[in-house]
Amino acid sequence: MYLEKAKVVNFRGIRKLSINFEDTSTVLIGENHWGKTSLLRALWMVLGQGEKLCQFEEKDLYVPVELKSYDTFPKENLVERVTRRKAISFEAEAVEQYKKDKLEKAQSIMNEQLSGTSNAADFLTEINRFISNYKHQEEEDVFKKTDNHIHIDLYFRESAIAGYAESHPALKPFWYFDDCGAYYIHWQIVAFYSEEKDEFVTIHNLVNKNNDSFKKTENYEEAFHTIIRLNPVFRLRDSRMDNKRVSKSKKGEKISHMASLIFNDNDLSSENVSSLLKMFTAYLDKYLGNYNQDNDTDSVRRNPRNIDEIVKSPISLESLSSIRNMLTAPGLTRSKVVLTYIASALFLSQGDRVLDKNASPIMIIEDIESRFHPSLLLSFWSLLSVTATQKIVTTNSGDLLSSVPLQSLRRLHRKFYDTVCFQIDPETSSLNNDDLRRIAFHIRMNRPMAFFARTWILVEGETEVWILTQIASILGISLACEGIRIIEFAQCGLKPLIKVATQLGIAFHVLTDGDEAGKKYAEVALNFIPNKRRDRHLTVIPQKDIEHYLYSQGYDKTFRIAAGVSSNSQQRKGLTSDKIIDMAIKRKSKPGLALLLVDAIQKKGVEGVPVVFASLLQAVRALGQGNYI
């Protein structure tokens, strides 16, 4: 059996989280303080401390802190800054007054802002439309005091091939058949302060399909111990390794000493490495069934990776034969360093626990890239990925993300209070094989760090990337620091990118040209943003392309210089703006012309920033802060 699902409520940094796990590898990504560590700690406390039932303490309770809207919304209005005129705002006081049925005051606020303008009626129509569509945080994701109860539910699913756990007499009475067509064991834990006992108590139950507790029998507590014994958690971490479980034996002390050498980047002797590798041999024999087989290379030659496997995991990993060869080579090889790390970390995590011969461990691996060079990291994953254990990994490595199937990825996101887990479900996903191929090449192989972004700005080409990056810099915005990533979609296609962004909970904003092709792209984008304001997710350049727009915004001189044409020569020859732009592109190329425009914008400073781009960045920053996702 394996852990398929966990629900965590009111535990440490998590108010509410529900997450599914793969039976092989699950990779978690998400920003700091969004619940990754709290989730893994909950699993470790339940399954990683030996055959005893965990007891939570009052300090494990989630502490609610009320957020204010101004805590997250970007305070600076970029349009006001660029135009030096106060922007008309209907996103704060007017909305609140409208919500309180004080329409007259709301209209008064609008009229004050619109004094002297001729389009007040149109604007008020727009404000009414906006307010009717405006959505604050989801109904459930609002501040409320905790009920002072920790709730943890673990769902264990039967293996594809029934094994020892499914027929174990201690567990047999507690399996139930679910609607999805599989058998489950549901372990429910509730912890709270008991006034009667004057202490914080933890109650463990096994519940059925209807969430009712099974009748407690003689084997009831033994069932919990059996689950722990058959699904022990090993927690592999970096310099934050928890040494509390170090064995007190002489062997344990020796390995603990060698582990400290590794974790502190000290030199290891060949004797140290040899000792740890001997200890690790048993692990390889048990969980890497074909580790000692000699036909691995021949098997790879006969069965190379097919197209589907390449698309699922674009970066190939080392074969077992390659790892074996490195282990038998003299000296301190890369694989020996990796295995030494794994062996020591496993031993420290195991402590004095005795592993059941039928156990299927859950390996929790946290931010391991902080310890390894990227090439060593992939060697590390090459070995772990083929072990017959369930692995739950947290990472900030783009390379590691590219080496695992896309369906293994879980993106945790916290908009206000609750943590939401986003994933790409192959059964319900609208991504077809061609979409996956495009994403594999354009994102997973070439821009894997894009998965860590809060918001994607999807643009047609390289010119937009250069221009928007420079404009953001002029306005004092670090796109990288605010989790904003610019991605060209011309070659990849817009649909696959929006599909992935939507399913992984990444906000997006599309910038298209104003020509016919751009309008088609805009139609595609609008299909994915129903019931939302268009300007929050889509900007259409009010010219046929970005070059013509910048030409009209006072950068005509830059185009003439790039085209090698003076102002007088243009008038004399009757050259149109279209002709000047074509000449500039042919003479400098689009990327070269983009760099000239970047330099010109830089020289003009804030006053030279076109309003359309200032408005776009304002919307994108709001998306990144979670206000309009």
XYZ file of C-alpha atoms in Angstrom, residues 12-616:
605
model
C 1.635 24.792 12.284
C 1.815 26.921 9.096
C -1.206 25.269 7.448
C -4.786 26.333 8.007
C -6.162 23.984 5.379
C -4.476 21.797 2.745
C -5.500 18.753 0.735
C -2.908 17.019 -1.435
C -2.598 13.831 -3.496
C 0.660 11.894 -3.815
C 1.981 9.701 -6.593
C 2.938 6.141 -5.646
C 6.449 6.788 -7.003
C 7.648 10.403 -6.787
C 5.867 13.619 -5.867
C 7.704 16.934 -6.211
C 6.477 19.921 -4.177
C 7.206 23.520 -5.113
C 5.955 26.719 -3.552
C 7.155 29.859 -1.848
C 8.455 30.024 1.698
C 5.844 29.853 4.459
C 3.238 28.328 2.166
C 3.074 25.001 4.007
C 5.659 22.617 2.508
C 7.674 22.160 5.692
C 4.558 21.938 7.879
C 3.109 19.226 5.623
C 6.283 17.153 5.722
C 6.619 17.592 9.461
C 3.071 16.321 9.950
C 3.884 13.179 7.936
C 7.110 12.674 9.863
C 5.404 13.095 13.237
C 2.798 10.452 12.366
C 4.930 7.928 10.462
C 8.556 8.759 11.186
C 9.025 8.234 14.922
C 8.814 4.493 15.267
C 5.916 2.361 16.393
C 4.285 4.840 18.704
C 1.263 7.016 18.160
C 2.227 10.662 17.837
C 0.962 13.148 20.394
C 0.555 16.714 19.191
C 1.108 19.695 21.472
C -0.624 23.042 21.740
C 2.365 24.693 20.031
C 1.532 22.665 16.906
C -1.720 24.610 16.417
C -2.033 27.003 13.498
C -2.104 30.633 14.658
C -4.393 32.821 12.503
C -3.188 36.308 11.608
C -5.660 38.616 9.879
C -4.483 40.093 6.597
C -5.479 43.526 5.330
C -6.001 44.253 1.653
C -3.299 46.895 1.735
C -0.817 44.320 3.029
C -0.550 42.711 -0.392
C -1.764 45.134 -3.045
C 0.997 47.149 -4.797
C 0.782 50.617 -3.280
C 2.218 52.585 -6.204
C 0.066 53.378 -9.218
C 2.378 53.107 -12.217
C -0.006 54.892 -14.592
C -0.123 57.921 -12.289
C 3.649 57.928 -12.126
C 4.097 57.801 -15.893
C 1.372 60.309 -16.824
C 1.799 62.529 -13.749
C -1.970 62.637 -13.482
C -4.107 61.070 -10.793
C -5.569 57.834 -12.064
C -9.247 57.086 -11.711
C -9.513 54.337 -9.119
C -12.611 52.338 -8.367
C -10.968 49.393 -6.633
C -11.001 50.593 -3.041
C -13.420 52.958 -1.339
C -16.014 52.993 -4.116
C -16.204 49.195 -4.182
C -16.572 48.966 -0.434
C -19.317 51.603 -0.382
C -21.111 49.856 -3.198
C -20.961 46.556 -1.344
C -22.601 48.271 1.638
C -25.454 49.525 -0.558
C -24.302 53.121 -0.254
C -24.537 53.780 -3.959
C -24.992 57.531 -3.638
C -21.686 57.960 -1.847
C -19.966 55.713 -4.352
C -21.282 57.806 -7.236
C -20.196 60.953 -5.416
C -16.661 59.607 -5.179
C -16.712 58.804 -8.886
C -18.077 62.233 -9.841
C -15.348 63.970 -7.857
C -12.713 62.002 -9.725
C -14.421 62.605 -13.057
C -14.994 66.334 -12.674
C -14.338 68.094 -15.962
C -14.464 64.939 -18.080
C -17.042 64.127 -20.732
C -17.259 60.365 -20.372
C -18.639 60.142 -16.838
C -21.716 58.188 -17.915
C -19.681 55.591 -19.776
C -17.331 55.260 -16.872
C -20.123 54.736 -14.343
C -21.522 52.020 -16.583
C -18.111 50.397 -16.541
C -17.802 50.673 -12.761
C -21.160 48.950 -12.322
C -20.083 46.157 -14.649
C -16.792 45.853 -12.826
C -18.315 45.718 -9.358
C -20.819 43.066 -10.427
C -17.952 40.868 -11.663
C -15.468 41.756 -8.959
C -14.590 38.847 -6.681
C -12.727 39.168 -3.458
C -11.179 36.054 -2.002
C -13.151 32.842 -2.241
C -15.952 32.549 0.281
C -14.110 29.999 2.414
C -10.684 31.624 2.218
C -11.415 34.400 4.706
C -10.090 35.218 8.140
C -11.695 33.325 10.975
C -10.581 32.201 14.375
C -9.322 28.640 14.522
C -11.438 26.031 16.261
C -8.310 24.978 18.186
C -8.467 21.480 16.719
C -5.724 19.894 14.629
C -7.150 17.566 11.974
C -4.954 15.218 9.947
C -6.358 12.599 7.579
C -4.108 10.094 5.814
C -5.513 7.916 3.040
C -3.576 4.742 2.182
C -4.446 3.012 -1.073
C -3.935 -0.605 -1.988
C -1.034 -1.336 -4.329
C -1.697 -2.183 -7.955
C -0.564 -5.716 -7.150
C -1.941 -6.857 -3.806
C 0.854 -7.556 -1.371
C 1.683 -8.087 2.264
C -0.153 -5.028 3.616
C -3.439 -5.808 1.880
C -3.651 -9.257 3.517
C -2.140 -8.387 6.897
C -4.529 -9.623 9.620
C -4.133 -6.430 11.671
C -5.215 -4.273 8.715
C -7.733 -6.501 6.963
C -10.797 -5.347 8.981
C -10.146 -1.685 8.171
C -9.954 -1.682 4.373
C -12.988 -0.199 2.611
C -13.908 -0.113 -1.069
C -14.162 3.437 -2.423
C -16.147 4.783 -5.387
C -12.940 5.110 -7.429
C -12.677 1.326 -7.536
C -9.889 0.737 -5.011
C -9.507 -0.260 -1.373
C -8.407 2.328 1.201
C -7.434 2.682 4.842
C -8.297 6.073 6.316
C -6.338 7.140 9.400
C -7.861 10.167 11.100
C -6.118 12.168 13.830
C -7.708 14.938 15.898
C -5.849 16.923 18.554
C -7.305 19.561 20.868
C -7.164 20.976 24.380
C -9.384 18.990 26.742
C -10.765 21.019 29.628
C -11.804 17.799 31.333
C -8.245 16.427 31.326
C -6.639 19.868 31.429
C -4.192 18.880 28.694
C -3.766 18.775 24.942
C -4.959 15.373 23.770
C -4.549 13.487 20.490
C -7.118 10.948 19.309
C -6.380 8.396 16.584
C -9.149 6.664 14.652
C -9.548 4.424 11.640
C -12.662 5.477 9.739
C -14.770 3.992 6.971
C -16.072 5.355 3.690
C -18.768 7.339 5.512
C -16.203 8.893 7.854
C -17.489 6.859 10.795
C -14.973 5.288 13.151
C -14.532 1.538 13.044
C -15.438 -0.305 16.200
C -12.399 -0.591 18.413
C -11.237 -4.176 18.724
C -8.229 -5.896 20.240
C -6.267 -5.287 17.038
C -7.228 -1.624 16.788
C -3.987 -0.144 18.133
C -1.932 -2.848 16.451
C -3.326 -1.620 13.119
C -1.737 1.813 13.674
C 1.597 0.238 14.559
C 1.415 -1.946 11.451
C 0.781 1.058 9.190
C 3.779 2.844 10.715
C 5.942 -0.258 10.394
C 5.006 -0.827 6.757
C 5.178 2.865 5.704
C 8.028 4.366 7.757
C 9.055 7.906 6.887
C 12.735 8.654 6.266
C 13.389 12.391 6.268
C 16.494 13.401 4.303
C 17.408 17.025 4.754
C 20.366 19.336 4.221
C 22.195 21.243 6.947
C 18.949 21.345 8.900
C 19.226 17.584 9.467
C 17.530 16.569 12.680
C 20.075 14.643 14.714
C 17.733 13.776 17.569
C 17.214 10.266 16.241
C 20.913 9.331 16.004
C 21.553 5.780 17.187
C 23.444 5.390 20.455
C 25.405 2.393 19.171
C 29.104 2.630 18.311
C 28.251 2.154 14.651
C 25.719 4.957 14.919
C 28.226 7.295 16.510
C 30.766 6.538 13.778
C 28.293 7.193 10.949
C 27.008 10.288 12.690
C 30.569 11.597 12.758
C 31.026 10.869 9.051
C 27.692 12.508 8.293
C 28.822 15.660 10.057
C 31.863 15.711 7.768
C 29.586 15.548 4.724
C 27.084 18.131 5.882
C 29.866 20.568 6.794
C 31.686 20.064 3.461
C 34.735 18.522 5.097
C 36.954 16.010 3.320
C 36.074 12.329 3.469
C 38.651 9.576 3.522
C 38.303 6.458 1.389
C 37.756 4.509 4.628
C 34.802 6.736 5.538
C 33.246 6.261 2.112
C 33.806 2.518 2.146
C 32.094 2.121 5.524
C 29.000 3.990 4.439
C 28.770 2.233 1.078
C 28.851 -1.168 2.780
C 25.975 -0.091 4.987
C 24.073 1.119 1.909
C 24.435 -2.192 0.045
C 21.470 -3.693 1.894
C 19.314 -0.741 0.871
C 20.291 -1.159 -2.787
C 19.617 -4.893 -2.748
C 16.176 -4.426 -1.193
C 14.760 -1.362 -2.958
C 16.671 -1.474 -6.249
C 15.720 -4.901 -7.498
C 17.896 -4.919 -10.626
C 20.870 -3.121 -9.087
C 23.117 -6.203 -9.211
C 21.901 -7.428 -12.586
C 24.447 -7.361 -15.389
C 22.066 -6.887 -18.294
C 21.116 -3.287 -17.515
C 23.130 -1.831 -20.415
C 21.775 -4.375 -22.886
C 18.256 -3.699 -21.662
C 18.694 0.027 -22.243
C 19.986 -0.605 -25.734
C 17.061 -2.877 -26.551
C 14.503 -0.575 -24.932
C 15.586 3.055 -25.379
C 13.338 5.806 -24.087
C 10.323 6.283 -26.320
C 8.764 9.608 -27.305
C 6.252 9.583 -24.456
C 8.995 9.010 -21.866
C 11.129 11.776 -23.336
C 8.224 14.217 -23.246
C 7.337 13.241 -19.666
C 10.934 13.599 -18.428
C 12.905 15.772 -20.891
C 16.219 15.441 -19.009
C 17.549 11.875 -19.074
C 19.131 10.369 -15.977
C 22.065 8.036 -15.441
C 21.537 4.328 -16.016
C 22.156 1.791 -13.267
C 25.091 0.345 -15.183
C 26.758 3.769 -15.239
C 26.244 4.134 -11.492
C 27.642 0.625 -10.852
C 30.717 1.346 -12.940
C 31.416 4.528 -10.990
C 31.074 2.686 -7.683
C 33.640 0.063 -8.710
C 36.082 2.655 -10.086
C 39.048 3.574 -7.855
C 39.105 6.872 -6.000
C 36.357 9.148 -4.752
C 33.926 9.218 -7.694
C 30.779 11.269 -8.071
C 28.459 8.324 -7.395
C 30.375 7.422 -4.261
C 29.877 10.913 -2.903
C 26.166 10.783 -3.684
C 25.657 7.337 -2.165
C 27.670 8.300 0.888
C 25.339 11.224 1.443
C 22.230 9.083 1.011
C 23.575 6.340 3.257
C 24.447 8.674 6.112
C 21.183 10.606 5.817
C 19.158 7.382 5.789
C 20.948 6.080 8.846
C 20.429 9.306 10.783
C 16.772 9.310 9.805
C 16.300 5.658 10.746
C 17.798 6.027 14.210
C 17.240 2.847 16.245
C 14.182 1.762 14.280
C 14.220 -1.800 12.961
C 12.822 -1.954 9.432
C 10.226 -4.562 8.595
C 11.317 -6.739 5.673
C 7.998 -5.931 3.959
C 8.180 -2.189 4.554
C 7.662 0.337 1.754
C 9.391 3.452 3.114
C 8.292 6.979 2.340
C 11.384 9.064 1.644
C 10.966 12.769 2.334
C 13.741 14.756 0.674
C 13.882 18.475 1.415
C 15.670 21.112 -0.688
C 18.493 18.721 -1.477
C 19.898 20.999 -4.200
C 21.389 23.204 -1.491
C 23.937 20.449 -0.825
C 24.784 19.373 -4.381
C 26.235 20.831 -7.545
C 23.576 20.503 -10.328
C 25.348 17.525 -11.937
C 25.626 15.751 -8.584
C 21.981 16.521 -7.898
C 20.912 14.674 -11.051
C 23.186 11.745 -10.142
C 21.499 11.700 -6.742
C 18.071 11.680 -8.355
C 19.130 9.065 -10.940
C 19.558 6.572 -8.136
C 16.618 7.550 -5.954
C 14.136 7.772 -8.839
C 14.391 4.054 -9.608
C 14.164 2.809 -6.024
C 10.976 1.017 -5.094
C 9.988 3.569 -2.474
C 7.505 6.395 -2.344
C 9.336 9.722 -2.538
C 8.086 13.181 -1.563
C 10.502 15.912 -2.579
C 10.696 19.673 -2.120
C 12.976 21.546 -4.478
C 13.923 24.884 -5.999
C 15.877 23.242 -8.820
C 14.681 23.685 -12.385
C 16.862 20.772 -13.531
C 15.218 18.426 -11.061
C 11.753 19.520 -12.227
C 12.745 18.704 -15.801
C 13.790 15.172 -14.849
C 10.443 14.123 -13.336
C 7.081 13.542 -15.039
C 4.917 16.656 -15.203
C 2.093 14.832 -13.423
C 4.392 14.401 -10.383
C 4.549 18.150 -9.845
C 2.515 19.737 -7.038
C 2.486 23.514 -6.796
C 1.405 24.837 -3.412
C -0.100 28.306 -3.407
C -1.505 30.436 -0.629
C -3.632 33.350 -1.747
C -4.875 34.460 1.667
C -5.152 31.812 4.383
C -5.755 28.346 2.932
C -3.049 26.532 0.986
C -4.189 25.148 -2.365
C -2.409 22.336 -4.165
C -2.356 22.591 -7.964
C -1.415 19.699 -10.212
C -1.775 18.495 -13.780
C -4.052 15.473 -13.757
C -3.488 13.431 -16.925
C -7.030 12.029 -16.743
C -8.793 15.378 -16.688
C -6.129 17.574 -18.297
C -6.878 19.159 -21.665
C -3.192 18.924 -22.591
C -2.720 16.685 -25.613
C 0.536 15.035 -26.714
C 1.480 17.962 -28.922
C 0.897 20.396 -26.040
C 3.108 18.282 -23.763
C 5.844 18.166 -26.397
C 5.807 21.947 -26.756
C 5.866 22.465 -22.993
C 8.663 19.902 -22.631
C 10.915 21.773 -25.045
C 10.049 25.439 -24.533
C 9.507 25.411 -20.762
C 10.813 22.275 -19.084
C 14.082 22.085 -21.013
C 14.770 25.770 -21.684
C 12.894 27.704 -18.975
C 12.261 25.289 -16.086
C 12.505 28.073 -13.491
C 9.283 29.503 -14.946
C 7.368 26.979 -12.825
C 8.441 28.867 -9.709
C 6.964 32.168 -10.911
C 3.788 33.728 -9.548
C 2.829 35.291 -12.872
C 3.693 34.753 -16.523
C 3.699 37.614 -19.017
C 3.144 35.872 -22.350
C 4.516 37.871 -25.282
C 4.937 37.213 -28.978
C 8.676 37.703 -29.375
C 12.095 38.817 -28.173
C 11.471 42.542 -28.675
C 8.707 42.555 -26.057
C 10.997 40.768 -23.586
C 13.720 43.418 -23.913
C 11.282 46.345 -23.789
C 9.201 45.172 -20.813
C 12.257 44.196 -18.799
C 13.810 47.639 -19.307
C 10.570 49.505 -18.591
C 10.146 47.555 -15.365
C 13.686 48.507 -14.368
C 13.024 52.191 -15.099
C 9.954 52.030 -12.865
C 11.993 50.429 -10.101
C 10.394 46.997 -10.447
C 12.390 43.776 -10.211
C 10.344 41.265 -12.171
C 12.352 38.353 -10.779
C 11.910 39.456 -7.164
C 8.154 39.825 -7.649
C 7.875 36.368 -9.193
C 7.102 37.631 -12.704
C 8.468 35.759 -15.715
C 8.277 36.882 -19.353
C 7.819 34.011 -21.823
C 7.666 34.177 -25.630
C 4.801 32.120 -27.027
C 5.266 32.517 -30.792
C 6.976 29.139 -31.238
C 5.406 27.224 -28.361
C 1.886 28.449 -29.019
C -0.352 30.304 -26.605
C -2.818 27.555 -25.720
C -0.352 25.072 -24.136
C 1.168 27.802 -21.967
C -2.192 29.071 -20.719
C -3.393 25.510 -20.072
C -0.344 24.720 -17.924
C -0.471 28.059 -16.127
C -4.162 27.619 -15.341
C -3.795 24.067 -14.027
C -0.761 24.920 -11.892
C -2.348 28.074 -10.484
C 0.128 30.444 -12.131
C -1.451 33.800 -13.002
C -0.918 34.984 -16.576
C -1.182 38.139 -18.656
C -1.059 38.052 -22.452
C 0.421 40.859 -24.578
C -0.457 40.658 -28.272
C 0.010 42.817 -31.337
C -2.926 44.703 -32.805
C -2.768 42.981 -36.225
C -4.958 40.083 -37.333
C -2.653 37.447 -35.853
C -2.589 39.339 -32.565
C -6.375 39.516 -32.478
C -6.564 35.737 -32.918
C -4.150 35.305 -29.999
C -6.372 37.637 -27.969
C -9.415 35.482 -28.768
C -7.519 32.418 -27.538
C -6.649 34.188 -24.287
C -10.226 35.340 -23.718
C -11.399 31.726 -23.891
C -9.439 31.070 -20.709
C -10.533 34.126 -18.741
C -14.329 34.071 -18.546
C -16.055 36.318 -16.025
C -12.896 38.288 -15.377
C -11.855 41.734 -16.458
C -10.014 41.568 -19.736
C -7.435 44.209 -18.802
C -6.262 42.094 -15.872
C -5.170 39.281 -18.177
C -4.909 40.744 -21.674
C -3.291 43.734 -23.331
C -3.650 44.320 -27.067
C -1.176 46.840 -28.453
C -3.114 49.714 -30.114
C -1.002 49.413 -33.283
C -0.232 46.558 -35.649
C 2.873 45.623 -33.597
C 5.144 46.888 -30.829
C 7.482 48.648 -33.285
C 4.683 50.741 -34.760
C 3.389 51.538 -31.266
C 6.769 52.759 -30.039
C 7.217 54.762 -33.235
C 3.969 56.576 -32.429
C 5.026 57.156 -28.810
C 7.886 59.517 -29.608
C 10.614 57.050 -30.600
C 10.486 57.807 -34.336
C 13.975 59.329 -34.151
C 15.398 56.026 -32.918
C 13.829 54.232 -35.885
C 15.244 56.772 -38.335
C 18.718 56.373 -36.859
C 18.415 52.586 -37.096
C 17.231 52.903 -40.708
C 20.038 55.327 -41.555
C 17.558 58.019 -42.599
C 17.515 61.637 -41.441
C 14.332 63.619 -40.817
C 14.906 65.735 -43.917
C 15.609 62.683 -46.029
C 12.393 61.061 -44.883
C 10.361 64.093 -45.915
C 12.183 64.466 -49.191
C 11.754 60.830 -50.173
C 8.227 60.619 -48.793
C 9.070 57.645 -46.595
C 6.149 56.443 -44.499
C 6.458 55.143 -40.953
C 5.905 51.610 -42.273
C 8.841 51.995 -44.631
C 11.107 53.477 -41.935
C 10.298 50.619 -39.556
C 10.934 47.990 -42.264
C 14.274 49.602 -43.133
C 15.283 49.735 -39.470
C 14.490 46.047 -38.957
C 16.333 44.981 -42.104
C 19.364 47.071 -41.179
C 19.574 46.174 -37.470
C 17.404 43.016 -37.126
C 14.562 42.902 -34.605
C 16.781 42.081 -31.589
C 19.272 44.794 -32.559
C 16.493 47.344 -32.996
C 15.032 46.289 -29.633
C 18.331 47.094 -27.907
C 18.419 50.546 -29.539
C 14.867 51.189 -28.322
C 15.813 49.989 -24.836
C 18.629 52.521 -24.768
C 16.310 55.309 -25.958
C 13.699 54.477 -23.314
C 16.389 54.418 -20.659
C 17.532 57.908 -21.629
C 14.011 59.319 -21.438
C 13.352 57.699 -18.079
C 9.913 57.457 -16.468
C 8.398 60.100 -18.751
C 9.308 57.983 -21.762
C 7.386 54.910 -20.601
C 4.305 54.314 -22.801
C 1.090 54.239 -20.756
C 0.004 50.873 -22.183
C 3.060 49.163 -20.716
C 2.743 50.953 -17.377
C -0.863 49.754 -17.177
C 0.193 46.210 -18.103
